[in-house]
Coordinates of C-alpha atoms in Angstrom, one line a residue:
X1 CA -113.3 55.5 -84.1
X2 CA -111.6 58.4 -86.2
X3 CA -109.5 59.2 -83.4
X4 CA -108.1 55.4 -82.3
X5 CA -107.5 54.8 -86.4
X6 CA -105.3 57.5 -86.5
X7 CA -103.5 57.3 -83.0
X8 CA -102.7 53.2 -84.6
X9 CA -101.7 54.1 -87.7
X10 CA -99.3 57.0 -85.9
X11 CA -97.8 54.3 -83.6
X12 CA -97.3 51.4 -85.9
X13 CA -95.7 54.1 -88.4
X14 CA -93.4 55.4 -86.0
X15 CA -92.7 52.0 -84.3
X16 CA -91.6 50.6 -87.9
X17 CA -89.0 54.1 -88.0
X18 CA -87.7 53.4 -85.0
X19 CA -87.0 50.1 -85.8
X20 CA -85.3 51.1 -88.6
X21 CA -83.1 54.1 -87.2
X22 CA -82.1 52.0 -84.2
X23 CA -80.7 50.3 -86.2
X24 CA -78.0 52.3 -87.2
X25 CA -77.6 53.8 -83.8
X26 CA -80.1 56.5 -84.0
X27 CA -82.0 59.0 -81.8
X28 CA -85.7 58.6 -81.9
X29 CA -86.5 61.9 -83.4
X30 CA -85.8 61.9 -86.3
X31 CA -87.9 58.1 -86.8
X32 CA -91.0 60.4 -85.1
X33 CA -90.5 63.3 -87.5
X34 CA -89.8 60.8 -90.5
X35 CA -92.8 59.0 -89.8
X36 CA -95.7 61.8 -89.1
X37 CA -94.2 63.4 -92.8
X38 CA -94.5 59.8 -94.6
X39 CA -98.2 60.2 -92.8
X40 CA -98.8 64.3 -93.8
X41 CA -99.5 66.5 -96.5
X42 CA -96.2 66.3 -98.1
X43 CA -95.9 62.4 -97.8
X44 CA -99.2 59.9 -98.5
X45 CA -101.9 62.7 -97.3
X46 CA -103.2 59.6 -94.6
X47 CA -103.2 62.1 -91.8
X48 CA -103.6 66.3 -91.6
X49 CA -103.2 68.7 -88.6
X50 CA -106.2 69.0 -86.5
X51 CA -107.5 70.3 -83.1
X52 CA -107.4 66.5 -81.5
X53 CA -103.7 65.9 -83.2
X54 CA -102.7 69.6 -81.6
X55 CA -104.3 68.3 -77.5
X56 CA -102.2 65.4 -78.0
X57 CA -99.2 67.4 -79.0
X58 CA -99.7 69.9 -76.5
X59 CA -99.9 67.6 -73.7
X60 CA -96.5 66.1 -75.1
X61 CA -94.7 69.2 -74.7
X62 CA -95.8 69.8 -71.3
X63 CA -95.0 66.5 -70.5
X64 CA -91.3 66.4 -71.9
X65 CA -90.9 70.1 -69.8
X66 CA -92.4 68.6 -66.9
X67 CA -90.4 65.7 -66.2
X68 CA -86.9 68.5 -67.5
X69 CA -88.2 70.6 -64.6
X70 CA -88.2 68.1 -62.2
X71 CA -84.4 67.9 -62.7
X72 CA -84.2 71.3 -62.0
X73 CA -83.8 71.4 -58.6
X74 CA -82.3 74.2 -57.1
X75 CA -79.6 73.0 -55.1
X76 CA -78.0 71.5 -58.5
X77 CA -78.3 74.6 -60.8
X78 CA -76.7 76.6 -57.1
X79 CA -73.5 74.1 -57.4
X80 CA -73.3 74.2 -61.5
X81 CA -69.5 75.7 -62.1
X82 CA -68.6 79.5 -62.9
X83 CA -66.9 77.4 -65.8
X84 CA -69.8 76.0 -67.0
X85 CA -71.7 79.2 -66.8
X86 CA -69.5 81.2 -68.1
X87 CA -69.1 78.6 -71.2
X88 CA -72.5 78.8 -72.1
X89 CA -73.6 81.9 -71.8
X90 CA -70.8 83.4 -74.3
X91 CA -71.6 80.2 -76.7
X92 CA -75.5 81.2 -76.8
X93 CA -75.0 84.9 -77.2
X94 CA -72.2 84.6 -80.0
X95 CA -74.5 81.9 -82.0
X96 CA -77.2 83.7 -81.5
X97 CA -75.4 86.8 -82.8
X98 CA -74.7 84.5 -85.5
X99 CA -78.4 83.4 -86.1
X100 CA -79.2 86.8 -86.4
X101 CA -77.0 88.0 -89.3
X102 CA -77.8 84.8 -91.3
X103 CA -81.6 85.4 -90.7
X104 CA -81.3 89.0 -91.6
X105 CA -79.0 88.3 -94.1
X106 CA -81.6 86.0 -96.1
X107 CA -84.4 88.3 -95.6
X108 CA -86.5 87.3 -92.4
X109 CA -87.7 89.2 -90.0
X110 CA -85.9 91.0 -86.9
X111 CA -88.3 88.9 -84.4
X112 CA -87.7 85.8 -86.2
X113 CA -84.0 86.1 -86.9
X114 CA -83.2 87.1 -83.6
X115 CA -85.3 83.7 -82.4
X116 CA -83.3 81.8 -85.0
X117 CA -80.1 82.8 -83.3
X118 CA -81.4 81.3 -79.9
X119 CA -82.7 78.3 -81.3
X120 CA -79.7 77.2 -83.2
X121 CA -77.7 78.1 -79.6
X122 CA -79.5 75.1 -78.1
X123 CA -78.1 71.3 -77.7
X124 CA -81.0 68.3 -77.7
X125 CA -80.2 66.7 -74.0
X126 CA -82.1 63.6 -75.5
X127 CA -79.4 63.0 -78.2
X128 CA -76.3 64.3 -76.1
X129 CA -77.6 61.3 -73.5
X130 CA -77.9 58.9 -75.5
X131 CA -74.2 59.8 -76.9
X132 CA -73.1 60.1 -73.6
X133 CA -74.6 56.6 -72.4
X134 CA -73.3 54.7 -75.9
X135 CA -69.9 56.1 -75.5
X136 CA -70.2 55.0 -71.5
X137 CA -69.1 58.7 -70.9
X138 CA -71.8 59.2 -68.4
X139 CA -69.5 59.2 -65.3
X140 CA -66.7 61.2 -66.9
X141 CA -65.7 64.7 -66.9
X142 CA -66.7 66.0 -70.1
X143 CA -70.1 63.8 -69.5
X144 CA -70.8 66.7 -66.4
X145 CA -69.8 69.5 -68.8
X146 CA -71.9 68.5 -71.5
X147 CA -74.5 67.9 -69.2
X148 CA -73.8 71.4 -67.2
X149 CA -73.6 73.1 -70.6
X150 CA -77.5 72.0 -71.4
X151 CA -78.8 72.7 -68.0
X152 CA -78.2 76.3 -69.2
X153 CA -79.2 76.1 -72.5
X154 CA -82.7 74.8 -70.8
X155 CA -83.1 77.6 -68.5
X156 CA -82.1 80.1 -71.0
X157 CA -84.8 78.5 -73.1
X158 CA -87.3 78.0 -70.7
X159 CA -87.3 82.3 -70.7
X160 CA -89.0 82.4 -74.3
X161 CA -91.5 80.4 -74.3
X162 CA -93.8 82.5 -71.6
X163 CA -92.5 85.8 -74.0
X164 CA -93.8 84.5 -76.7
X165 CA -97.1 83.1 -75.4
X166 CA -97.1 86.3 -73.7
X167 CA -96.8 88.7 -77.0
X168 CA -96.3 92.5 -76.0
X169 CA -98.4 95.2 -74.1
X170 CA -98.8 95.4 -70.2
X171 CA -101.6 93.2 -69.9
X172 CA -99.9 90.3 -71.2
X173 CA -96.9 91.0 -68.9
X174 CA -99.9 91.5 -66.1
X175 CA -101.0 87.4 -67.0
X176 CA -97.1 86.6 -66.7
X177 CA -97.0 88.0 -63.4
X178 CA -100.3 86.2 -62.0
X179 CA -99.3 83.3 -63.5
X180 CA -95.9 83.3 -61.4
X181 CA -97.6 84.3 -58.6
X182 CA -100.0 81.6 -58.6
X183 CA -97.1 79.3 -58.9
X184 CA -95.0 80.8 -56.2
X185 CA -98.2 80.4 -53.7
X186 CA -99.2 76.7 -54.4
X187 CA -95.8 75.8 -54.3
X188 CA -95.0 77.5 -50.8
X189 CA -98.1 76.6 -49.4
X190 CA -100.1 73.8 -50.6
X191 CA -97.5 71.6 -52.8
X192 CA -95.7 70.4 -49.1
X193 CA -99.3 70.1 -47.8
X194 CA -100.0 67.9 -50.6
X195 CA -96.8 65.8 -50.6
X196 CA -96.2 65.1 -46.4
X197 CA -100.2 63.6 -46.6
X198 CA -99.5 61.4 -49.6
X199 CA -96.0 60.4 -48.8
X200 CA -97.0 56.7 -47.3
X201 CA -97.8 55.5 -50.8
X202 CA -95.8 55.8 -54.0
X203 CA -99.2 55.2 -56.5
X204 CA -101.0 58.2 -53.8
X205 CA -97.6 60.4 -54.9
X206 CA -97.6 60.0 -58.7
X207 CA -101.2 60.8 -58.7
X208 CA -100.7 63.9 -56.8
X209 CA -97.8 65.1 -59.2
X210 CA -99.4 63.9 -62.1
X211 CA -102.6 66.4 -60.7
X212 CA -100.2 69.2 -59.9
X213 CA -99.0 68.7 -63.8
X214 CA -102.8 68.9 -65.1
X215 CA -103.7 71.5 -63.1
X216 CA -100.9 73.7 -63.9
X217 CA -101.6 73.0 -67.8
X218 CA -105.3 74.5 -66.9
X219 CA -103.9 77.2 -65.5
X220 CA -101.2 78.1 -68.1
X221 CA -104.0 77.8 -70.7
X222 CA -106.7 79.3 -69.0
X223 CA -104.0 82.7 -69.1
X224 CA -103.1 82.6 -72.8
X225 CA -99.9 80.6 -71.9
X226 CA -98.9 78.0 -73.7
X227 CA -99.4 74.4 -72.0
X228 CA -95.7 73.5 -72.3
X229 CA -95.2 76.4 -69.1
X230 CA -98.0 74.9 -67.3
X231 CA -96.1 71.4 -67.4
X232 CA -92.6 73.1 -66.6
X233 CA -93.3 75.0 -63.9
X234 CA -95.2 72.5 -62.2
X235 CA -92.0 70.0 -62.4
X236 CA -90.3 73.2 -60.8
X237 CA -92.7 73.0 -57.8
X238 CA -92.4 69.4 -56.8
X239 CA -88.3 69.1 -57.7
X240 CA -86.6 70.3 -54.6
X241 CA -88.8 67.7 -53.1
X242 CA -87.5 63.8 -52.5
X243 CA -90.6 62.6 -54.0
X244 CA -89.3 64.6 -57.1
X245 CA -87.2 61.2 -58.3
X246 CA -90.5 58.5 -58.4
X247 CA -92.3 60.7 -60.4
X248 CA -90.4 61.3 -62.4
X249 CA -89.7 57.6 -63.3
X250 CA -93.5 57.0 -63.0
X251 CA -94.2 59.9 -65.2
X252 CA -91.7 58.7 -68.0
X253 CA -93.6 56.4 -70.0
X254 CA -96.3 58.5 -70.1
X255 CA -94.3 61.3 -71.8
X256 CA -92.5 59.1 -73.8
X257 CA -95.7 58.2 -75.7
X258 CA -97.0 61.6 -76.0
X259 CA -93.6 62.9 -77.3
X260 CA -93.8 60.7 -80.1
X261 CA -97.1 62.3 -80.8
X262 CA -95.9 65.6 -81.0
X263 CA -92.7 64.7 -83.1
X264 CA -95.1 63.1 -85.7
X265 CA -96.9 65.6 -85.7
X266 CA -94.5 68.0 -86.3
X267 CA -93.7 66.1 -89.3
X268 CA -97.3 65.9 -90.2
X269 CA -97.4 69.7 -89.8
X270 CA -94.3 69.8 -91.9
X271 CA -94.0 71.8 -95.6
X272 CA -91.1 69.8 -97.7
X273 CA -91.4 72.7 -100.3
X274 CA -91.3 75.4 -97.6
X275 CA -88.2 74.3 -96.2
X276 CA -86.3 73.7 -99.2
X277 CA -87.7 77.4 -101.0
X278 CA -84.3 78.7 -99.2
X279 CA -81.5 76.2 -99.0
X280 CA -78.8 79.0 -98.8
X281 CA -80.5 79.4 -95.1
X282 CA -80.8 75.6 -94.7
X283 CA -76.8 75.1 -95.4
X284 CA -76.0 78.1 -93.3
X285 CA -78.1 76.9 -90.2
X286 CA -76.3 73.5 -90.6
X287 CA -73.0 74.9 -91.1
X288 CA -73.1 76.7 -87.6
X289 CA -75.0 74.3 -85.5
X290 CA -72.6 71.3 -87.0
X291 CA -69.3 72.8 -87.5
X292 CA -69.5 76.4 -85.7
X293 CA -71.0 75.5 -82.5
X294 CA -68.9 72.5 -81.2
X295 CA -65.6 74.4 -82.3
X296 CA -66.6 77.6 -80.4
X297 CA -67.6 75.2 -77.3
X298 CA -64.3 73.3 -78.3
X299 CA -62.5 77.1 -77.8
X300 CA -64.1 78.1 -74.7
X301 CA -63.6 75.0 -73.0
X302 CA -60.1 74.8 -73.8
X303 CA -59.6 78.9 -72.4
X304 CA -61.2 78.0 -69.0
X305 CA -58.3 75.4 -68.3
X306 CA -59.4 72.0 -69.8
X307 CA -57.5 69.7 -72.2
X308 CA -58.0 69.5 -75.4
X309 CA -59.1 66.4 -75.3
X310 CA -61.8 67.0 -73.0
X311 CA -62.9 69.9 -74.8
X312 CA -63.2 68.4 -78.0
X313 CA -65.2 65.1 -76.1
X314 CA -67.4 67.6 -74.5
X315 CA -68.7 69.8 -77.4
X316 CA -69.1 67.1 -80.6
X317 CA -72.0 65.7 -79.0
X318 CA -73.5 69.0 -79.1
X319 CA -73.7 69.7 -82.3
X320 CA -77.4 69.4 -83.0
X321 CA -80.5 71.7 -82.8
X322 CA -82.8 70.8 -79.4
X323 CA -86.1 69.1 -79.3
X324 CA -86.3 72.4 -77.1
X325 CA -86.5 74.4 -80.3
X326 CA -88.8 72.8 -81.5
X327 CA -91.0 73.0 -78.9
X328 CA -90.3 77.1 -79.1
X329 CA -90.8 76.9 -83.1
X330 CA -94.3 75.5 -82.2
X331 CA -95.3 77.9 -79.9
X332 CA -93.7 80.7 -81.9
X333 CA -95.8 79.3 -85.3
X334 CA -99.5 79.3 -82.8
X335 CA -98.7 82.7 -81.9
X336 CA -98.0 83.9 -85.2
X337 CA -94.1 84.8 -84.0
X338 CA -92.3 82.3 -86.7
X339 CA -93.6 81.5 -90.0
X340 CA -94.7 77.9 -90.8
X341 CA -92.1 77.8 -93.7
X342 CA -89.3 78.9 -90.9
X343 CA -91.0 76.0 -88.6
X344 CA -90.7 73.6 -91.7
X345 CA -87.0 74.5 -91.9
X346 CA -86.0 74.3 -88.8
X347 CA -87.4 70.6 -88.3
X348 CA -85.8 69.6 -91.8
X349 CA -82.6 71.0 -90.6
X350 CA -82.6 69.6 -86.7
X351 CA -83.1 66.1 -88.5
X352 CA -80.1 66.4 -90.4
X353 CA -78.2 67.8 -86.9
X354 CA -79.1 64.9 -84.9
X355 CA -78.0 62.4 -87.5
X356 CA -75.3 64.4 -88.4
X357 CA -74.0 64.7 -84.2
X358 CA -74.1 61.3 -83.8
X359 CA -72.3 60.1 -86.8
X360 CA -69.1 62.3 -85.8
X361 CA -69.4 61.4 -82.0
X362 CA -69.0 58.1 -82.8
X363 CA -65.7 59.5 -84.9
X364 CA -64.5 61.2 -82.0
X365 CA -60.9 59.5 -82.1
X366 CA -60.5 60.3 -85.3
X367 CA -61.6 63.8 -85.1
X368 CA -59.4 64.4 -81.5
X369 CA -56.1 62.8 -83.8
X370 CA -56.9 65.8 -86.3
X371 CA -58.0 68.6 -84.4
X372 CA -55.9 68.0 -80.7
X373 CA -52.3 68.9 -82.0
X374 CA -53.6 72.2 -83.8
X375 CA -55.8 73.0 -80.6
X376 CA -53.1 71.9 -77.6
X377 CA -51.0 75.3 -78.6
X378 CA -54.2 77.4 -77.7
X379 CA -54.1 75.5 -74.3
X380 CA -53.3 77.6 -71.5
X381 CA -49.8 76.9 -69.8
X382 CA -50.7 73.6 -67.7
X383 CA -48.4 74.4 -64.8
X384 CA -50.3 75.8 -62.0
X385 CA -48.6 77.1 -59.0
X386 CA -48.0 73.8 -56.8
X387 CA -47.4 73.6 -52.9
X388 CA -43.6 72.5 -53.4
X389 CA -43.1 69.0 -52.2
X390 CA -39.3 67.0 -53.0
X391 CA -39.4 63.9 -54.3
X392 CA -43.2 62.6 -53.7
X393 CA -43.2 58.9 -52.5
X394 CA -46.7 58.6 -54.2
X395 CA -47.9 60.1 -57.5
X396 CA -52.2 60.1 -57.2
X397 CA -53.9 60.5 -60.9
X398 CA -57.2 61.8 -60.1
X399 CA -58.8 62.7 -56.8
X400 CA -62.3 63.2 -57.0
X401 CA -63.9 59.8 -56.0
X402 CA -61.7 57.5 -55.4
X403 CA -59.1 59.4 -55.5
X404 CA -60.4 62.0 -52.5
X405 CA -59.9 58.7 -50.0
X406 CA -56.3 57.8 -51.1
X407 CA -55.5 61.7 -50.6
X408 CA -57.1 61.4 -46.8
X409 CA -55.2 58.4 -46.2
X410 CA -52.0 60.0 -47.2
X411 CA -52.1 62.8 -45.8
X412 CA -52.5 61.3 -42.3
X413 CA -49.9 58.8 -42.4
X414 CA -47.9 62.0 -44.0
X415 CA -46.6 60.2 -47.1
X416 CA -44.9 63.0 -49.1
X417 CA -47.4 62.9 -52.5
X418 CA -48.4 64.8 -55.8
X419 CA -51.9 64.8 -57.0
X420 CA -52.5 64.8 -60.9
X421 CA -55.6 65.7 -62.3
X422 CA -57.1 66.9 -65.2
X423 CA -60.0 68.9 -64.0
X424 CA -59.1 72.6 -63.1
X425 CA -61.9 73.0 -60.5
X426 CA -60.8 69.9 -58.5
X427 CA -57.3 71.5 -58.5
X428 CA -58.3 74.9 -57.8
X429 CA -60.1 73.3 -54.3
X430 CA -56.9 71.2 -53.6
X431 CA -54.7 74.7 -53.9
X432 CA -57.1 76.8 -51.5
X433 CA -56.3 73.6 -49.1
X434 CA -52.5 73.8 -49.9
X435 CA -52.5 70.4 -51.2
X436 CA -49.3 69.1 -53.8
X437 CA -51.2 69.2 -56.9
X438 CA -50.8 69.7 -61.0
X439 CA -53.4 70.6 -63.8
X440 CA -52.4 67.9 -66.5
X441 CA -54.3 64.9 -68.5
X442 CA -52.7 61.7 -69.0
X443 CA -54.4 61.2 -72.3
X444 CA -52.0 63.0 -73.7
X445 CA -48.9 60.8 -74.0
X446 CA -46.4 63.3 -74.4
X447 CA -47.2 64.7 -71.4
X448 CA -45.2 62.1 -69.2
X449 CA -41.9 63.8 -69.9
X450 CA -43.1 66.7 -67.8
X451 CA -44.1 65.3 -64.8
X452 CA -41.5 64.1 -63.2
X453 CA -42.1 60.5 -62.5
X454 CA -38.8 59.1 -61.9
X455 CA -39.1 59.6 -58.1
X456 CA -42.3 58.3 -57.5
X457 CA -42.2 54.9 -55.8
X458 CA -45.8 54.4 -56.4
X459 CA -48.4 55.8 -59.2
X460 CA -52.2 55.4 -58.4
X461 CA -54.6 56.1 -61.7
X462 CA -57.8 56.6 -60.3
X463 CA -59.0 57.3 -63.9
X464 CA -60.6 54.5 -66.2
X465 CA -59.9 55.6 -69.3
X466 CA -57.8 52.0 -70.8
X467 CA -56.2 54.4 -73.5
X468 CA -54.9 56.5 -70.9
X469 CA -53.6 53.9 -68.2
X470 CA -52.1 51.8 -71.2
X471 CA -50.1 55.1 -72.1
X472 CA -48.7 54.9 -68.7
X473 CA -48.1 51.7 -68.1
X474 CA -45.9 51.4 -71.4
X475 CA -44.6 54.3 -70.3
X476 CA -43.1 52.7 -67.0
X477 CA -41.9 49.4 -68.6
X478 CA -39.7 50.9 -70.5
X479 CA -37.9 51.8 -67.7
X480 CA -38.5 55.4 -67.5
X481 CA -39.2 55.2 -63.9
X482 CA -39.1 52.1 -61.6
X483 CA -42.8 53.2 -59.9
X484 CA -45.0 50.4 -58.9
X485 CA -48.4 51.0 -60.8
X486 CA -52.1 50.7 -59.4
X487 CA -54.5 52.1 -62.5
X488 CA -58.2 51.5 -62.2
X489 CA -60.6 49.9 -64.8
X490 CA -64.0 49.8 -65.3
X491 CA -64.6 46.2 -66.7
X492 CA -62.8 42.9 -66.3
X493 CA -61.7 42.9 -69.9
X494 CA -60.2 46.2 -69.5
X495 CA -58.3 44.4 -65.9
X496 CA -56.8 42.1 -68.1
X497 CA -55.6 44.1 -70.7
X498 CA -53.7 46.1 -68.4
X499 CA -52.1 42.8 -66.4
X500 CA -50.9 42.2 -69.6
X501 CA -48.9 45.3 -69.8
X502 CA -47.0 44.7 -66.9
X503 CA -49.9 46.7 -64.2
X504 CA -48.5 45.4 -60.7
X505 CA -52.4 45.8 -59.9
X506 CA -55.9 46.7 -61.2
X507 CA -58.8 48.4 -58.8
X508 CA -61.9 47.3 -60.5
X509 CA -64.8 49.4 -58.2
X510 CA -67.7 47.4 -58.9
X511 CA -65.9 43.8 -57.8
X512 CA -64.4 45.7 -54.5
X513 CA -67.1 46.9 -53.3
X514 CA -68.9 43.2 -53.7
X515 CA -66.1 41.8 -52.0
X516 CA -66.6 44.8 -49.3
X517 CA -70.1 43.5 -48.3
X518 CA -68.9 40.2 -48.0
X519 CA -66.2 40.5 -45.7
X520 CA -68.9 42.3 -43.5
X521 CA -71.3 39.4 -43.8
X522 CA -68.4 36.5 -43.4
X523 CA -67.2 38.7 -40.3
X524 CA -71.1 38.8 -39.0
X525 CA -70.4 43.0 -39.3
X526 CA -74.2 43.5 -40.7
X527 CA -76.1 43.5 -37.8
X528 CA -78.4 46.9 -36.7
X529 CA -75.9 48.7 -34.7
X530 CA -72.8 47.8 -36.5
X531 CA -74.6 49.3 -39.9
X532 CA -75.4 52.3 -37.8
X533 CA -71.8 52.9 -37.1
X534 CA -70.7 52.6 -40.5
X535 CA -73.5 54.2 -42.2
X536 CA -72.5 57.6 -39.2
X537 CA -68.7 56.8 -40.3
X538 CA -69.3 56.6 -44.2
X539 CA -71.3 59.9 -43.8
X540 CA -68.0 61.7 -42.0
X541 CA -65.9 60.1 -45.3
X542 CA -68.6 61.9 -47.3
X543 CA -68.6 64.9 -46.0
X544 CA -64.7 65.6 -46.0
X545 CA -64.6 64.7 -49.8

């Protein structure tokens, strides 16, 4: 009865936070953190840390690395960009350079400022979503760079935790080895065993993974590992597998409720006096993960041939400490690595971070108006070399999606064209093809004067952005050039704003391709074979993309 009083008083607690935070457009976190302190030592003294608290919180971590591993699939991480890699890695070694001199600097140990660094190096992918998915940023290019950026923080992270469950000496690095070994032979041999015999039901298949996650966390445990390793590497196992996707959907709700528990009881766990016994630590940790981190992201971003703009949209959402070091602060306190009044800080001071992150994301226009002038001189040169082409009929902004079926089109019916786009790795595949191209982003207005419009009888934006297109399409009224203009939008009220600035006409994707599927039905199109032939000809589109 102990146990189900406290588990309700936990989730009406945290429900009532939640409540509250969403309300101002708030990451659940903090409301979790918030709500096991009001509940611990330092708040009403309802609830202390104990062995039952610590399962439940254990099987939360494994759970929230379970269902990160099962993104993890190896084709993705094979086709992240050099870019992206390269971004990354320099941010995490020169903050956690960083870490380390503050830690040493206020007296901590060599072990734990050195951890420190790493940990403050880290972005929460939970918050930098939900950023992502307010901001309706998900299907844009600093959305995959943010997104790239953290797939590497994760893996660099996912590196510690067996080190420090580990701890030092050759039989420890002995466990590590059996453990991967293990790993490596259930997943070779009886994971696709598993899989091909349950594949006929979807409730047989979440069983199985959800038994391949148990039985990983037995393993991890029974070899002095902690139970967060059990529950990634068994989402390793079962990603590159297509069942990988219904897991983890079923598996979702599941670690959703058994986060929350180990949030609260981080905060439960959590010394106020601790944390604040060195606040020249706390404002220095804050300082670099707010300020510090998104302009060094900002910087590298910017070197490896982005805009401005795109580099300061990528790295303010990423200006917050990770769940993820947390879950390494945890781990590091059990095996005596990182002192519980470090612990206390760092939870005090990734609290402030998320709040913090979202606050200025949401600023983001107002940030870019002070920041993009200042940073657009340490832009690299935007002309790249071009495939020389006189007087282009057709100017194409953007050619990855839509875009990459205009180009095909035009290149056929050899219409003499210039492609414009803003992303240096779509431009560096359209020069090693010897197609007309230029590295430049129409969100900058100013940047119309360079590109030589006044030829063009027709200008396609592929891109949604509204600010972007509305630049352009004053930009053509006013008789600059006498271009016909096709910009896209993403919803109708966007469609209309730009028929009101004189667009001759706006693509809106979602409403063509309804209209697609009912010119197949009115033309009786969607029978069996005729689906097969599309379905083999859409493929051949695919693949040339």
């Amino acid at each position: 009865m102990v146990l189900v009083f406290d588990l309700a008083l936990i989730l009406v607690i945290s429900s009532v936070a939640a409540l509250l935070l969403s309300r101002f457009k708030q990451p659940l976190i903090p409301a979790y953190i918030l709500a096991g302190l009001l509940l611990g030592p330092s708040g009403l003294g309802m609830l202390s840390p104990n062995p039952t608290l610590r399962f439940f919180a254990d099987i939360g971590m494994a759970l929230l690395l379970f269902v990160i591993g099962l993104q993890l699939n190896p084709r993705t991480i094979y086709h992240t960009s050099r870019r992206i890699i390269s971004i990354t890695t320099i941010q995490v070694i020169l903050i956690t350079l960083l870490g380390y001199i503050i830690g040493q600097y206020f007296g901590i140990s060599t072990v734990e400022s050195l951890l420190l660094g790493i940990l403050l190096s880290l972005s929460s992918t939970v918050v930098v979503v939900k950023i992502l998915e307010e901001k309706n940023w998900i299907d844009t290019l600093q959305a995959k760079l943010a997104i790239g950026i953290m797939l590497i923080q994760d893996m660099i992270a996912i590196l510690i935790i067996p080190l420090l469950s580990a701890g030092s000496g050759i039989f420890p690095m002995l466990k590590l080895v059996l453990l991967l070994l293990s790993v490596y032979v259930i997943g070779s041999i009886f994971v696709p065993r598993i899989f091909e015999l349950a594949k006929r039901s979807g409730e047989v298949i979440v069983l199985c993974g959800t038994g391949i996650l148990f039985s990983m966390i037995a393993l991890a445990t029974a070899l002095d590992f902690s139970p967060a390793i059990g529950g990634f590497l068994a989402g390793v196992m079962i990603a590159s597998y297509s069942c990988a996707l219904e897991v983890s959907l079923r598996v979702k709700p599941m670690r959703d409720f058994f986060a929350a528990i180990f949030f609260v009881s981080l905060g439960i766990e959590f010394a106020l006096y601790d944390a604040l016994t060195t606040p020249g630590l706390l404002f220095s940790i804050l300082f670099i993960v707010i300020l510090i981190k998104p302009l060094l992201i900002t910087f590298l971003t910017i070197i490896n041939m982005y805009s401005a703009r795109t580099a300061i949209q990528t790295a303010l959402p990423l200006g917050q400490i990770s769940e993820f070091s947390l879950i390494i602060a945890s781990a590091g306190v059990a095996t005596a690595t990182i002192s519980p009044a470090l612990s206390s800080l760092l939870i005090l001071a990734t609290m402030i971070s998320i709040i913090t992150s979202t606050y200025t994301a949401h600023k983001e226009q107002a940030i870019i108006k002070i920041l993009e002038p200042t940073l657009r001189k340490l832009q690299q040169k935007q002309d790249t070399p071009i495939s020389h082409i006189r007087d282009p009929q057709v100017i194409l902004i953007g050619c990855d999606r839509t875009g990459s079926h205009i180009q095909h089109m035009l290149e056929k019916n050899r219409v003499p064209y210039l492609i414009i786009d803003h992303n240096p790795e779509i431009i560096s595949r359209l020069l090693t093809k010897g197609i007309p191209c230029k590295l430049a982003d129409i969100s900058n207005p100013h940047i119309f004067e360079t590109l030589a419009l006044e030829q063009a009888k027709l200008i396609i934006s592929t891109s949604p952005h509204l600010e972007s297109n509305l630049h352009l399409a004053n930009y053509i009224s006013k008789g600059k050039t006498h271009s016909m203009l096709i910009a896209c939008a993403s919803s109708i009220e966007d469609a209309r704003k730009l028929y009101q600035h004189k667009t001759d006409y706006v693509i809106l994707p979602h409403a063509l391709s309804g209209q697609h599927i009912a010119l197949l039905m009115n033309g009786g199109q969607l029978t069996p074979q005729n689906l097969m032939k599309l379905r083999k000809d859409h493929l051949n589109t695919l693949d040339k993309c």
